[in-house]
Coordinates of N, CA and C in Angstrom, one line a residue:
X1 N 9.7 -9.4 2.0 CA 10.9 -9.8 2.8 C 11.0 -8.9 4.0
X2 N 11.4 -9.4 5.1 CA 11.6 -8.7 6.4 C 13.1 -8.5 6.6
X3 N 13.5 -7.3 7.0 CA 14.9 -7.0 7.2 C 15.1 -6.8 8.7
X4 N 15.9 -7.7 9.3 CA 16.2 -7.5 10.7 C 17.6 -6.9 10.8
X5 N 17.6 -5.7 11.4 CA 18.9 -5.0 11.7 C 19.4 -5.3 13.0
X6 N 20.6 -5.8 13.1 CA 21.2 -6.4 14.3 C 22.5 -5.7 14.7
X7 N 22.8 -5.8 16.0 CA 24.1 -5.4 16.5 C 24.6 -6.5 17.4
X8 N 25.7 -6.2 18.2 CA 26.2 -7.2 19.1 C 25.6 -7.0 20.5
X9 N 24.6 -6.2 20.6 CA 23.9 -6.0 21.9 C 22.9 -7.2 22.2
X10 N 22.3 -7.1 23.4 CA 21.3 -8.1 23.7 C 20.2 -8.1 22.6
X11 N 19.8 -6.9 22.2 CA 18.8 -6.8 21.2 C 19.2 -7.5 19.9
X12 N 20.5 -7.5 19.6 CA 21.0 -8.2 18.4 C 20.7 -9.7 18.5
X13 N 20.9 -10.3 19.7 CA 20.5 -11.7 19.9 C 19.0 -11.9 19.7
X14 N 18.2 -10.9 20.2 CA 16.8 -11.0 20.0 C 16.4 -10.9 18.5
X15 N 17.1 -10.1 17.8 CA 16.9 -10.0 16.4 C 17.2 -11.3 15.6
X16 N 18.3 -11.9 16.0 CA 18.7 -13.2 15.4 C 17.6 -14.3 15.7
X17 N 17.1 -14.3 16.9 CA 16.0 -15.2 17.2 C 14.7 -14.8 16.4
X18 N 14.4 -13.6 16.3 CA 13.3 -13.1 15.5 C 13.4 -13.6 14.1
X19 N 14.6 -13.4 13.5 CA 14.8 -13.9 12.1 C 14.5 -15.4 12.0
X20 N 15.0 -16.1 12.9 CA 14.8 -17.6 12.9 C 13.3 -17.9 12.9
X21 N 12.6 -17.3 13.9 CA 11.1 -17.5 14.0 C 10.4 -17.1 12.7
X22 N 10.8 -15.9 12.2 CA 10.1 -15.5 10.9 C 10.3 -16.5 9.8
X23 N 11.5 -17.1 9.7 CA 11.7 -18.1 8.7 C 10.8 -19.4 9.0
X24 N 10.7 -19.8 10.2 CA 9.9 -20.9 10.5 C 8.4 -20.7 10.3
X25 N 8.0 -19.4 10.4 CA 6.6 -19.1 10.1 C 6.3 -18.8 8.7
X26 N 7.3 -19.0 7.8 CA 7.1 -18.9 6.4 C 7.5 -17.6 5.8
X27 N 8.1 -16.7 6.5 CA 8.6 -15.4 6.0 C 10.0 -15.6 5.4
X28 N 10.4 -14.6 4.7 CA 11.7 -14.6 4.1 C 12.6 -13.5 4.6
X29 N 13.1 -13.6 5.9 CA 13.9 -12.5 6.5 C 15.3 -12.4 5.8
X30 N 15.8 -11.2 5.9 CA 17.2 -10.9 5.6 C 17.8 -10.2 6.8
X31 N 19.0 -10.5 7.1 CA 19.6 -10.0 8.3 C 20.8 -9.0 8.0
X32 N 20.8 -7.9 8.6 CA 21.9 -6.9 8.6 C 22.6 -7.1 9.9
X33 N 23.9 -7.6 9.9 CA 24.6 -7.9 11.1 C 26.1 -7.5 10.9
X34 N 26.4 -6.2 10.9 CA 27.7 -5.8 10.5 C 28.8 -6.1 11.4
X35 N 28.6 -6.2 12.7 CA 29.6 -6.5 13.7 C 29.3 -7.8 14.4
X36 N 29.9 -8.9 13.8 CA 29.6 -10.2 14.4 C 30.2 -10.3 15.8
X37 N 29.5 -10.9 16.7 CA 29.9 -11.1 18.0 C 30.8 -12.3 18.2
X38 N 31.7 -12.2 19.1 CA 32.6 -13.3 19.5 C 31.9 -14.2 20.5
X39 N 30.8 -13.8 21.0 CA 30.0 -14.6 22.0 C 29.5 -15.8 21.3
X40 N 29.8 -17.0 22.0 CA 29.4 -18.3 21.4 C 27.9 -18.4 21.1
X41 N 27.1 -17.9 22.0 CA 25.6 -17.9 21.8 C 25.3 -17.2 20.5
X42 N 25.8 -16.0 20.3 CA 25.4 -15.3 19.0 C 26.0 -16.0 17.8
X43 N 27.2 -16.6 17.9 CA 27.8 -17.3 16.8 C 26.9 -18.5 16.4
X44 N 26.4 -19.2 17.4 CA 25.5 -20.3 17.2 C 24.2 -19.9 16.6
X45 N 23.6 -18.7 17.0 CA 22.4 -18.2 16.4 C 22.6 -17.8 15.0
X46 N 23.7 -17.2 14.7 CA 24.1 -16.8 13.3 C 24.2 -18.1 12.4
X47 N 24.8 -19.1 13.0 CA 25.0 -20.4 12.2 C 23.6 -21.0 11.9
X48 N 22.7 -20.9 12.9 CA 21.3 -21.4 12.6 C 20.7 -20.7 11.5
X49 N 20.9 -19.4 11.4 CA 20.3 -18.6 10.3 C 21.0 -19.0 9.0
X50 N 22.3 -19.2 9.0 CA 23.0 -19.6 7.8 C 22.4 -21.0 7.3
X51 N 22.2 -21.9 8.3 CA 21.7 -23.2 8.0 C 20.3 -23.2 7.4
X52 N 19.5 -22.1 7.8 CA 18.2 -21.9 7.3 C 18.2 -21.1 6.0
X53 N 19.4 -20.9 5.5 CA 19.6 -20.1 4.2 C 19.0 -18.7 4.3
X54 N 19.1 -18.1 5.4 CA 18.7 -16.7 5.6 C 19.8 -15.8 5.2
X55 N 19.6 -15.0 4.2 CA 20.8 -14.1 3.7 C 21.1 -13.0 4.7
X56 N 22.4 -12.7 4.7 CA 23.0 -11.6 5.5 C 23.4 -10.6 4.5
X57 N 23.0 -9.3 4.7 CA 23.4 -8.2 3.8 C 24.3 -7.3 4.5
X58 N 25.1 -6.6 3.7 CA 26.1 -5.6 4.3 C 25.7 -4.2 4.2
X59 N 24.7 -3.9 3.3 CA 24.3 -2.5 3.0 C 22.9 -2.3 3.4
X60 N 22.7 -1.8 4.7 CA 21.3 -1.7 5.2 C 20.4 -0.8 4.3
X61 N 20.9 0.5 4.0 CA 20.0 1.3 3.2 C 19.6 0.7 1.9
X62 N 20.5 0.0 1.2 CA 20.2 -0.6 -0.1 C 19.3 -1.8 0.1
X63 N 19.3 -2.5 1.2 CA 18.5 -3.6 1.4 C 17.0 -3.2 1.6
X64 N 16.8 -1.9 1.9 CA 15.4 -1.5 2.1 C 14.6 -1.5 0.8
X65 N 15.3 -1.5 -0.4 CA 14.6 -1.6 -1.7 C 13.8 -2.9 -1.9
X66 N 14.3 -3.9 -1.2 CA 13.6 -5.3 -1.4 C 13.0 -5.8 -0.1
X67 N 12.6 -4.8 0.8 CA 12.1 -5.2 2.1 C 10.7 -4.6 2.2
X68 N 9.8 -5.3 3.0 CA 8.5 -4.7 3.2 C 8.2 -4.4 4.7
X69 N 9.2 -4.8 5.6 CA 9.0 -4.6 7.0 C 10.4 -4.7 7.6
X70 N 10.7 -3.8 8.6 CA 12.0 -3.8 9.3 C 11.8 -4.2 10.8
X71 N 12.6 -5.1 11.3 CA 12.7 -5.4 12.7 C 14.0 -4.7 13.2
X72 N 13.8 -3.7 14.1 CA 14.9 -2.9 14.6 C 15.4 -3.6 15.9
X73 N 16.5 -4.3 15.8 CA 17.1 -5.0 17.0 C 18.5 -4.6 17.0
X74 N 18.8 -3.3 16.7 CA 20.2 -2.9 16.6 C 20.8 -2.6 18.0
X75 N 20.2 -1.7 18.7 CA 20.6 -1.4 20.1 C 19.6 -1.8 21.1
X76 N 20.0 -2.2 22.2 CA 19.0 -2.7 23.2 C 18.8 -1.6 24.3
X77 N 18.2 -2.1 25.4 CA 17.9 -1.1 26.4 C 19.1 -0.6 27.2
X78 N 20.3 -1.1 26.9 CA 21.5 -0.6 27.6 C 22.2 0.4 26.7
X79 N 21.6 0.8 25.6 CA 22.3 1.8 24.7 C 22.4 3.2 25.4
X80 N 23.6 3.8 25.3 CA 23.8 5.1 25.7 C 25.0 5.7 24.9
X81 N 25.1 7.0 24.9 CA 26.2 7.7 24.2 C 25.9 7.9 22.7
X82 N 27.0 8.1 22.0 CA 26.9 8.4 20.5 C 26.7 7.1 19.7
X83 N 26.0 7.3 18.6 CA 25.8 6.2 17.6 C 27.1 6.1 16.8
X84 N 27.8 5.0 16.8 CA 29.1 4.9 16.1 C 28.9 4.1 14.8
X85 N 29.9 4.2 14.0 CA 30.0 3.6 12.7 C 29.8 2.0 12.9
X86 N 29.1 1.4 12.0 CA 28.5 1.8 10.8 C 27.1 2.2 10.9
X87 N 26.6 2.5 12.2 CA 25.2 2.7 12.4 C 24.6 4.0 12.1
X88 N 25.3 5.1 12.0 CA 24.6 6.4 11.6 C 23.8 6.3 10.4
X89 N 24.3 5.6 9.3 CA 23.6 5.4 8.1 C 22.3 4.6 8.3
X90 N 22.4 3.7 9.2 CA 21.2 2.8 9.5 C 20.1 3.7 10.2
X91 N 20.5 4.5 11.2 CA 19.6 5.3 11.9 C 18.9 6.3 11.0
X92 N 19.7 6.9 10.1 CA 19.2 7.8 9.1 C 18.2 7.1 8.2
X93 N 18.5 5.9 7.8 CA 17.5 5.2 6.9 C 16.3 4.9 7.7
X94 N 16.4 4.5 9.0 CA 15.2 4.3 9.8 C 14.3 5.5 10.0
X95 N 15.0 6.7 10.1 CA 14.2 7.9 10.2 C 13.5 8.3 8.9
X96 N 14.1 7.9 7.8 CA 13.6 8.3 6.5 C 12.6 7.3 5.8
X97 N 12.6 6.1 6.2 CA 11.8 5.0 5.6 C 10.3 5.3 5.8
X98 N 9.6 4.8 4.8 CA 8.1 4.8 4.9 C 7.7 3.4 5.2
X99 N 8.6 2.4 5.3 CA 8.3 1.0 5.7 C 7.9 0.9 7.1
X100 N 7.0 0.0 7.5 CA 6.7 -0.2 8.9 C 8.0 -0.8 9.6
X101 N 8.2 -0.3 10.8 CA 9.3 -0.7 11.6 C 8.8 -1.2 13.0
X102 N 9.3 -2.4 13.4 CA 9.0 -3.0 14.7 C 10.3 -2.9 15.5
X103 N 10.3 -2.2 16.6 CA 11.5 -2.1 17.4 C 11.4 -3.1 18.6
X104 N 12.5 -3.7 18.9 CA 12.6 -4.6 20.0 C 13.1 -3.9 21.2
X105 N 12.3 -3.8 22.2 CA 12.6 -3.3 23.6 C 12.9 -1.8 23.6
X106 N 13.7 -1.3 22.7 CA 14.0 0.2 22.7 C 14.3 0.6 21.2
X107 N 13.7 1.6 20.7 CA 14.0 2.0 19.3 C 15.5 2.4 19.3
X108 N 16.2 2.0 18.2 CA 17.6 2.3 18.1 C 17.8 3.8 18.2
X109 N 18.8 4.2 18.9 CA 19.2 5.6 19.2 C 18.5 6.2 20.3
X110 N 17.5 5.6 20.9 CA 16.7 6.1 22.0 C 17.4 5.8 23.3
X111 N 17.3 6.8 24.2 CA 17.8 6.6 25.6 C 16.7 5.8 26.4
X112 N 17.1 4.8 27.2 CA 16.1 4.0 27.9 C 15.2 4.8 28.8
X113 N 15.7 5.9 29.3 CA 14.9 6.7 30.3 C 14.2 7.9 29.5
X114 N 15.0 8.6 28.7 CA 14.5 9.8 28.1 C 14.0 9.7 26.7
X115 N 14.0 8.6 26.1 CA 13.4 8.4 24.7 C 14.3 8.9 23.6
X116 N 13.8 9.5 22.6 CA 14.6 9.9 21.4 C 15.5 11.0 21.7
X117 N 16.6 11.1 21.0 CA 17.5 12.3 21.2 C 16.7 13.6 20.9
X118 N 17.0 14.6 21.6 CA 16.3 15.9 21.5 C 16.6 16.5 20.1
X119 N 17.7 16.3 19.5 CA 18.0 16.8 18.2 C 19.0 15.9 17.6
X120 N 19.2 16.1 16.3 CA 20.2 15.3 15.5 C 19.8 13.9 15.2
X121 N 20.8 13.1 15.0 CA 20.6 11.7 14.5 C 19.6 10.9 15.5
X122 N 18.5 10.4 14.9 CA 17.6 9.6 15.7 C 16.4 10.4 16.3
X123 N 16.5 11.7 16.2 CA 15.5 12.5 16.9 C 14.1 12.4 16.2
X124 N 14.1 12.1 15.0 CA 12.8 11.9 14.3 C 12.3 10.5 14.1
X125 N 13.1 9.5 14.6 CA 12.8 8.1 14.5 C 11.7 7.7 15.5
X126 N 10.6 7.2 15.0 CA 9.5 6.7 15.8 C 9.0 5.5 15.1
X127 N 9.3 4.2 15.6 CA 8.9 3.1 14.9 C 7.3 2.9 14.9
X128 N 6.8 2.1 14.0 CA 5.4 1.8 14.0 C 4.9 1.0 15.2
X129 N 5.8 0.0 15.6 CA 5.4 -0.9 16.7 C 6.6 -1.0 17.6
X130 N 6.3 -1.1 18.9 CA 7.3 -1.3 19.9 C 6.9 -2.6 20.7
X131 N 7.9 -3.6 20.7 CA 7.6 -4.8 21.5 C 8.6 -4.7 22.7
X132 N 8.0 -4.5 23.9 CA 8.7 -4.5 25.1 C 8.9 -5.9 25.7
X133 N 10.1 -6.3 25.9 CA 10.3 -7.6 26.4 C 10.3 -7.6 28.0
X134 N 9.6 -8.4 28.6 CA 9.4 -8.5 30.0 C 8.5 -7.4 30.6
X135 N 8.9 -6.2 30.4 CA 8.1 -5.0 30.9 C 8.4 -3.8 30.1
X136 N 7.5 -2.8 30.1 CA 7.8 -1.6 29.4 C 9.0 -0.8 30.0
X137 N 9.8 -0.2 29.2 CA 10.9 0.6 29.7 C 10.4 2.0 29.8
X138 N 11.1 2.9 30.6 CA 10.6 4.3 30.8 C 10.5 5.1 29.5
X139 N 11.2 4.7 28.5 CA 11.1 5.5 27.2 C 9.8 5.4 26.6
X140 N 8.9 4.4 27.0 CA 7.6 4.2 26.4 C 6.7 5.5 26.5
X141 N 7.0 6.3 27.4 CA 6.2 7.5 27.6 C 6.4 8.5 26.4
X142 N 7.4 8.3 25.6 CA 7.7 9.1 24.4 C 7.3 8.4 23.1
X143 N 6.9 7.2 23.2 CA 6.5 6.4 22.0 C 5.1 6.7 21.5
X144 N 5.0 6.8 20.2 CA 3.7 7.0 19.6 C 3.5 5.8 18.5
X145 N 2.7 4.9 18.8 CA 2.5 3.7 17.9 C 1.9 2.6 18.7
X146 N 1.8 1.4 18.1 CA 1.3 0.3 18.8 C 2.3 -0.3 19.7
X147 N 1.9 -0.7 20.9 CA 2.9 -1.2 21.9 C 2.4 -2.5 22.4
X148 N 3.3 -3.5 22.3 CA 3.1 -4.8 22.8 C 4.1 -5.2 23.9
X149 N 3.6 -6.1 24.8 CA 4.5 -6.6 25.8 C 4.6 -8.1 25.6
X150 N 5.8 -8.6 25.6 CA 6.1 -10.1 25.6 C 6.8 -10.4 26.9
X151 N 6.2 -11.2 27.8 CA 6.8 -11.6 29.0 C 5.9 -12.3 29.9
X152 N 5.2 -13.3 29.4 CA 4.3 -14.1 30.2 C 4.9 -14.9 31.3
X153 N 6.2 -15.0 31.2 CA 7.0 -15.8 32.1 C 7.3 -15.1 33.4
X154 N 6.9 -13.9 33.6 CA 7.3 -13.1 34.8 C 6.4 -13.6 36.0
X155 N 7.0 -14.0 37.0 CA 6.3 -14.5 38.2 C 5.7 -13.3 39.0
X156 N 4.7 -13.5 39.8 CA 4.2 -12.4 40.7 C 5.3 -11.9 41.6
X157 N 6.1 -12.8 42.1 CA 7.2 -12.4 43.0 C 8.2 -11.4 42.4
X158 N 8.5 -11.7 41.1 CA 9.5 -10.8 40.4 C 8.8 -9.5 40.1
X159 N 7.5 -9.5 39.7 CA 6.8 -8.3 39.4 C 6.7 -7.4 40.6
X160 N 6.4 -8.1 41.8 CA 6.3 -7.3 43.0 C 7.7 -6.7 43.4
X161 N 8.8 -7.5 43.3 CA 10.1 -7.0 43.6 C 10.5 -5.8 42.8
X162 N 10.2 -5.8 41.5 CA 10.5 -4.7 40.6 C 9.4 -3.7 40.4
X163 N 8.3 -3.9 41.1 CA 7.2 -2.9 41.2 C 6.6 -2.6 39.8
X164 N 6.2 -3.7 39.1 CA 5.5 -3.4 37.8 C 4.3 -4.4 37.7
X165 N 3.3 -4.0 36.9 CA 2.2 -4.8 36.7 C 2.4 -5.7 35.5
X166 N 2.0 -6.9 35.7 CA 2.0 -7.9 34.6 C 0.7 -7.9 33.9
X167 N 0.6 -7.6 32.6 CA -0.8 -7.6 32.0 C -1.3 -9.0 31.9
X168 N -2.6 -9.1 31.8 CA -3.3 -10.4 31.6 C -3.2 -10.8 30.2
X169 N -2.7 -12.0 30.0 CA -2.6 -12.6 28.6 C -3.8 -13.5 28.4
X170 N -4.3 -13.5 27.2 CA -5.5 -14.4 26.9 C -5.0 -15.7 26.4
X171 N -5.7 -16.7 26.8 CA -5.4 -18.1 26.3 C -4.0 -18.4 26.4
X172 N -3.4 -18.8 25.3 CA -2.0 -19.2 25.3 C -1.1 -18.1 24.7
X173 N -1.7 -16.9 24.5 CA -0.9 -15.8 23.9 C 0.4 -15.5 24.7
X174 N 1.4 -15.2 24.0 CA 2.7 -14.8 24.6 C 2.9 -13.3 24.6
X175 N 2.1 -12.6 23.9 CA 2.2 -11.1 23.8 C 0.8 -10.5 24.1
X176 N 0.8 -9.3 24.5 CA -0.4 -8.5 24.7 C -0.2 -7.1 24.3
X177 N -1.2 -6.5 23.6 CA -1.1 -5.1 23.2 C -1.6 -4.3 24.3
X178 N -0.9 -3.2 24.6 CA -1.2 -2.3 25.7 C -1.2 -0.9 25.2
X179 N -1.9 0.0 25.9 CA -2.0 1.4 25.6 C -0.8 2.2 26.1
X180 N -0.8 3.5 26.0 CA 0.3 4.3 26.3 C 0.7 4.2 27.8
X181 N -0.3 4.0 28.7 CA 0.1 3.9 30.1 C 0.2 2.4 30.6
X182 N 0.2 1.5 29.6 CA 0.4 0.1 30.0 C -0.8 -0.7 30.1
X183 N -2.0 -0.1 30.0 CA -3.2 -0.9 30.2 C -3.5 -1.7 29.0
X184 N -4.1 -2.9 29.2 CA -4.4 -3.8 28.1 C -5.5 -3.2 27.2
X185 N -5.3 -3.4 25.9 CA -6.3 -2.9 25.0 C -7.3 -4.0 24.7

């Protein structure tokens, strides 16, 4: 069973979509979504998961006992400041788990520019896999693990405007694995 940890951030929406896709691909996701959004889009995504009979759990650390993989979609690239309740227990669990963790866009508790906190909560959290949506964020220079980019939809004009290289995707692939400096593996 895969556990998707979600928040009300953009990454939370990405996590809801990931859980839906996991179910359609035959996996049995479970969702931790402690702060439901009032945003209609997120409400509809949550309803889709309920209609797919995807369970929602309230105790993230306890759910790890029945999980074999974690999708970290708690905080997105706009995260800054202190980790507030109920998320400190989740970040501690992510730091301590031996399970593989796939982070969406930015590992939870990491600063988008500076990476993990220098000390304290989240400072030892380094997921197994990072999936950067659209383009790698500056924090990737601090990441140690497998790194993928999903963003085949980026036009050459947008890439030029924001000054980033779009990797070459093979065939109909939607993601590509890249090395630490963004080169295709």
